[in-house]
Amino acid sequence: MFRRLIGKAMEAREFAYAPYSRFRVGAALLTKSQKIYTGCNVESASFSPTTCAERVAILKAVSEGEKDFSIIAVVGSGTDYAAPCGVCRQLLYEFAPALTVVIAKNPDEYQSFALSELLPMGFGPE
Ligand code: THU
């Protein structure tokens, strides 16, 4: 499943709108009902409205009624792994404190973490 999600994240990265940073990111979020929601980063000329790929994916899912998630895969476009930013970690934690976060360069090179490792003592609805 990790490989499949990484492939979907790479496909979503194709749609990244990143003319300012030129850093393209794709994400694929698996629901517990086995649906996949994808996202890419979308930037703005005024910068602050810029939205990360991970948040696009989870906002798409939640806005369609999904609230239970098991895994997110994220691919950046540098030579190193791209881990979710703090704001994304916080929003993912809201819905899925037990989420598995897979950061990948490609389907053969990835690392996986528990969201609780990436956001220790996270502040959530509980
Ligand atoms: N970005 C993401 O899409 N996800 C992250 O977790 C980190 C950063 C995007 C935002 C911006 O469009 C570009 O990467 C550079 O920061």
PDB file of C-alpha atoms and ligand atoms in Angstrom:
ATOM      1  CA  MET A   1       0.000   0.000   0.000  1.00  0.00           C
ATOM      2  CA  PHE A   2       2.897   2.406   0.720  1.00  0.00           C
ATOM      3  CA  ARG A   3       4.095   2.031  -2.886  1.00  0.00           C
ATOM      4  CA  ARG A   4       0.604   2.656  -4.263  1.00  0.00           C
ATOM      5  CA  LEU A   5       0.167   5.801  -2.164  1.00  0.00           C
ATOM      6  CA  ILE A   6       3.610   7.088  -3.147  1.00  0.00           C
ATOM      7  CA  GLY A   7       2.691   6.581  -6.814  1.00  0.00           C
ATOM      8  CA  LYS A   8      -0.534   8.556  -6.297  1.00  0.00           C
ATOM      9  CA  ALA A   9       1.371  11.325  -4.504  1.00  0.00           C
ATOM     10  CA  MET A  10       3.807  11.514  -7.426  1.00  0.00           C
ATOM     11  CA  GLU A  11       0.887  11.804  -9.858  1.00  0.00           C
ATOM     12  CA  ALA A  12      -0.665  14.583  -7.752  1.00  0.00           C
ATOM     13  CA  ARG A  13       2.669  16.417  -7.659  1.00  0.00           C
ATOM     14  CA  GLU A  14       2.308  16.929 -11.419  1.00  0.00           C
ATOM     15  CA  PHE A  15      -0.504  19.386 -10.659  1.00  0.00           C
ATOM     16  CA  ALA A  16       1.528  21.444  -8.174  1.00  0.00           C
ATOM     17  CA  TYR A  17       1.172  25.175  -8.707  1.00  0.00           C
ATOM     18  CA  ALA A  18       4.505  26.408  -7.371  1.00  0.00           C
ATOM     19  CA  PRO A  19       5.760  29.260  -9.561  1.00  0.00           C
ATOM     20  CA  TYR A  20       7.330  31.102  -6.599  1.00  0.00           C
ATOM     21  CA  SER A  21       9.219  28.392  -4.701  1.00  0.00           C
ATOM     22  CA  ARG A  22       9.495  25.958  -7.626  1.00  0.00           C
ATOM     23  CA  PHE A  23       9.252  23.280  -4.937  1.00  0.00           C
ATOM     24  CA  ARG A  24       6.595  20.823  -6.042  1.00  0.00           C
ATOM     25  CA  VAL A  25       4.911  18.557  -3.497  1.00  0.00           C
ATOM     26  CA  GLY A  26       2.344  15.788  -3.820  1.00  0.00           C
ATOM     27  CA  ALA A  27       0.406  13.935  -1.136  1.00  0.00           C
ATOM     28  CA  ALA A  28      -1.912  10.928  -1.044  1.00  0.00           C
ATOM     29  CA  LEU A  29      -4.092  10.258   1.996  1.00  0.00           C
ATOM     30  CA  LEU A  30      -5.673   6.848   2.632  1.00  0.00           C
ATOM     31  CA  THR A  31      -8.996   6.709   4.470  1.00  0.00           C
ATOM     32  CA  LYS A  32      -9.877   3.813   6.730  1.00  0.00           C
ATOM     33  CA  SER A  33     -12.544   2.986   4.112  1.00  0.00           C
ATOM     34  CA  GLN A  34      -9.650   2.535   1.620  1.00  0.00           C
ATOM     35  CA  LYS A  35     -10.309   5.667  -0.466  1.00  0.00           C
ATOM     36  CA  ILE A  36      -7.384   7.805  -1.568  1.00  0.00           C
ATOM     37  CA  TYR A  37      -7.494  11.612  -1.601  1.00  0.00           C
ATOM     38  CA  THR A  38      -4.613  13.420  -3.263  1.00  0.00           C
ATOM     39  CA  GLY A  39      -3.280  16.963  -3.042  1.00  0.00           C
ATOM     40  CA  CYS A  40      -0.547  19.192  -4.401  1.00  0.00           C
ATOM     41  CA  ASN A  41       0.796  22.493  -3.135  1.00  0.00           C
ATOM     42  CA  VAL A  42      -0.944  25.603  -4.433  1.00  0.00           C
ATOM     43  CA  GLU A  43       0.913  28.896  -4.095  1.00  0.00           C
ATOM     44  CA  SER A  44      -0.214  32.516  -4.216  1.00  0.00           C
ATOM     45  CA  ALA A  45       1.499  35.691  -5.386  1.00  0.00           C
ATOM     46  CA  SER A  46       0.700  37.172  -1.981  1.00  0.00           C
ATOM     47  CA  PHE A  47       2.398  34.141  -0.367  1.00  0.00           C
ATOM     48  CA  SER A  48       0.363  33.619   2.821  1.00  0.00           C
ATOM     49  CA  PRO A  49      -2.568  31.862   1.099  1.00  0.00           C
ATOM     50  CA  THR A  50      -0.130  29.201  -0.113  1.00  0.00           C
ATOM     51  CA  THR A  51      -1.437  25.787   0.893  1.00  0.00           C
ATOM     52  CA  CYS A  52       0.652  22.643   1.270  1.00  0.00           C
ATOM     53  CA  ALA A  53      -0.098  19.400  -0.543  1.00  0.00           C
ATOM     54  CA  GLU A  54      -0.946  17.584   2.692  1.00  0.00           C
ATOM     55  CA  ARG A  55      -3.546  20.147   3.708  1.00  0.00           C
ATOM     56  CA  VAL A  56      -5.095  20.152   0.244  1.00  0.00           C
ATOM     57  CA  ALA A  57      -5.483  16.370   0.497  1.00  0.00           C
ATOM     58  CA  ILE A  58      -7.025  16.349   3.971  1.00  0.00           C
ATOM     59  CA  LEU A  59      -9.293  19.322   3.246  1.00  0.00           C
ATOM     60  CA  LYS A  60     -10.579  17.601   0.114  1.00  0.00           C
ATOM     61  CA  ALA A  61     -11.290  14.458   2.150  1.00  0.00           C
ATOM     62  CA  VAL A  62     -12.944  16.148   5.130  1.00  0.00           C
ATOM     63  CA  SER A  63     -15.036  18.336   2.827  1.00  0.00           C
ATOM     64  CA  GLU A  64     -16.400  15.152   1.268  1.00  0.00           C
ATOM     65  CA  GLY A  65     -17.344  13.627   4.612  1.00  0.00           C
ATOM     66  CA  GLU A  66     -14.221  11.563   5.377  1.00  0.00           C
ATOM     67  CA  LYS A  67     -12.781  11.860   8.870  1.00  0.00           C
ATOM     68  CA  ASP A  68     -10.898   8.600   9.470  1.00  0.00           C
ATOM     69  CA  PHE A  69      -7.430   8.233   8.007  1.00  0.00           C
ATOM     70  CA  SER A  70      -4.676   5.671   8.263  1.00  0.00           C
ATOM     71  CA  ILE A  71      -1.718   6.681   6.064  1.00  0.00           C
ATOM     72  CA  ILE A  72      -0.454   9.751   4.214  1.00  0.00           C
ATOM     73  CA  ALA A  73       2.366   9.627   1.669  1.00  0.00           C
ATOM     74  CA  VAL A  74       4.258  12.804   0.760  1.00  0.00           C
ATOM     75  CA  VAL A  75       6.727  13.428  -2.056  1.00  0.00           C
ATOM     76  CA  GLY A  76       8.706  16.627  -2.482  1.00  0.00           C
ATOM     77  CA  SER A  77      10.932  17.560  -5.366  1.00  0.00           C
ATOM     78  CA  GLY A  78      14.340  18.067  -3.816  1.00  0.00           C
ATOM     79  CA  THR A  79      17.043  15.462  -3.511  1.00  0.00           C
ATOM     80  CA  ASP A  80      16.214  14.917   0.159  1.00  0.00           C
ATOM     81  CA  TYR A  81      13.020  13.728   1.842  1.00  0.00           C
ATOM     82  CA  ALA A  82      10.326  16.375   2.412  1.00  0.00           C
ATOM     83  CA  ALA A  83       8.570  15.969   5.757  1.00  0.00           C
ATOM     84  CA  PRO A  84       5.252  17.716   6.456  1.00  0.00           C
ATOM     85  CA  CYS A  85       5.500  21.226   7.891  1.00  0.00           C
ATOM     86  CA  GLY A  86       4.294  21.990  11.397  1.00  0.00           C
ATOM     87  CA  VAL A  87       0.965  23.421  10.290  1.00  0.00           C
ATOM     88  CA  CYS A  88       0.190  20.279   8.280  1.00  0.00           C
ATOM     89  CA  ARG A  89       1.210  18.033  11.170  1.00  0.00           C
ATOM     90  CA  GLN A  90      -1.229  19.918  13.384  1.00  0.00           C
ATOM     91  CA  LEU A  91      -4.165  19.599  10.978  1.00  0.00           C
ATOM     92  CA  LEU A  92      -3.448  15.904  10.354  1.00  0.00           C
ATOM     93  CA  TYR A  93      -3.358  15.398  14.152  1.00  0.00           C
ATOM     94  CA  GLU A  94      -6.830  16.902  14.473  1.00  0.00           C
ATOM     95  CA  PHE A  95      -8.357  13.952  12.621  1.00  0.00           C
ATOM     96  CA  ALA A  96      -5.747  11.216  12.850  1.00  0.00           C
ATOM     97  CA  PRO A  97      -3.392  11.264  15.841  1.00  0.00           C
ATOM     98  CA  ALA A  98      -2.435   7.647  15.023  1.00  0.00           C
ATOM     99  CA  LEU A  99      -1.689   8.416  11.355  1.00  0.00           C
ATOM    100  CA  THR A 100       1.300   6.821   9.616  1.00  0.00           C
ATOM    101  CA  VAL A 101       3.305   9.405   7.647  1.00  0.00           C
ATOM    102  CA  VAL A 102       5.347   8.099   4.725  1.00  0.00           C
ATOM    103  CA  ILE A 103       7.873  10.486   3.230  1.00  0.00           C
ATOM    104  CA  ALA A 104       9.267   9.344  -0.076  1.00  0.00           C
ATOM    105  CA  LYS A 105      11.685  10.150  -2.846  1.00  0.00           C
ATOM    106  CA  ASN A 106      10.089   7.515  -5.086  1.00  0.00           C
ATOM    107  CA  PRO A 107       8.251   4.191  -4.606  1.00  0.00           C
ATOM    108  CA  ASP A 108      11.516   2.448  -3.708  1.00  0.00           C
ATOM    109  CA  GLU A 109      12.956   5.030  -1.333  1.00  0.00           C
ATOM    110  CA  TYR A 110      10.801   6.018   1.603  1.00  0.00           C
ATOM    111  CA  GLN A 111      10.697   6.339   5.377  1.00  0.00           C
ATOM    112  CA  SER A 112       7.667   5.962   7.603  1.00  0.00           C
ATOM    113  CA  PHE A 113       6.883   7.580  10.927  1.00  0.00           C
ATOM    114  CA  ALA A 114       4.029   7.755  13.385  1.00  0.00           C
ATOM    115  CA  LEU A 115       2.513  11.245  13.375  1.00  0.00           C
ATOM    116  CA  SER A 116       2.992  11.223  17.159  1.00  0.00           C
ATOM    117  CA  GLU A 117       6.766  11.016  16.571  1.00  0.00           C
ATOM    118  CA  LEU A 118       6.615  14.040  14.277  1.00  0.00           C
ATOM    119  CA  LEU A 119       4.302  15.985  16.601  1.00  0.00           C
ATOM    120  CA  PRO A 120       5.035  14.890  20.175  1.00  0.00           C
ATOM    121  CA  MET A 121       2.511  15.931  22.831  1.00  0.00           C
ATOM    122  CA  GLY A 122       0.243  17.180  20.049  1.00  0.00           C
ATOM    123  CA  PHE A 123      -2.688  19.369  20.992  1.00  0.00           C
ATOM    124  CA  GLY A 124      -5.890  17.806  19.698  1.00  0.00           C
ATOM    125  CA  PRO A 125      -9.625  17.563  20.270  1.00  0.00           C
ATOM    126  CA  GLU A 126      -9.164  15.132  23.192  1.00  0.00           C
TER     127      GLU A 126
HETATM  128  N1  THU B   1       5.058  22.534   1.058  1.00  0.00           N
HETATM  129  C1  THU B   1       4.183  21.500   1.036  1.00  0.00           C
HETATM  130  O1  THU B   1       3.375  21.367   0.108  1.00  0.00           O
HETATM  131  N2  THU B   1       4.193  20.631   2.080  1.00  0.00           N
HETATM  132  C2  THU B   1       5.015  20.728   3.156  1.00  0.00           C
HETATM  133  O2  THU B   1       4.853  20.016   4.135  1.00  0.00           O
HETATM  134  C3  THU B   1       6.126  21.681   3.131  1.00  0.00           C
HETATM  135  C4  THU B   1       6.019  22.771   2.129  1.00  0.00           C
HETATM  136  C5  THU B   1       5.052  23.503  -0.060  1.00  0.00           C
HETATM  137  C6  THU B   1       4.564  24.866   0.320  1.00  0.00           C
HETATM  138  C7  THU B   1       5.232  25.724  -0.726  1.00  0.00           C
HETATM  139  O3  THU B   1       4.403  25.752  -1.884  1.00  0.00           O
HETATM  140  C8  THU B   1       6.510  24.980  -1.063  1.00  0.00           C
HETATM  141  O4  THU B   1       6.356  23.667  -0.544  1.00  0.00           O
HETATM  142  C9  THU B   1       7.747  25.600  -0.472  1.00  0.00           C
HETATM  143  O5  THU B   1       7.619  25.831   0.869  1.00  0.00           O
END
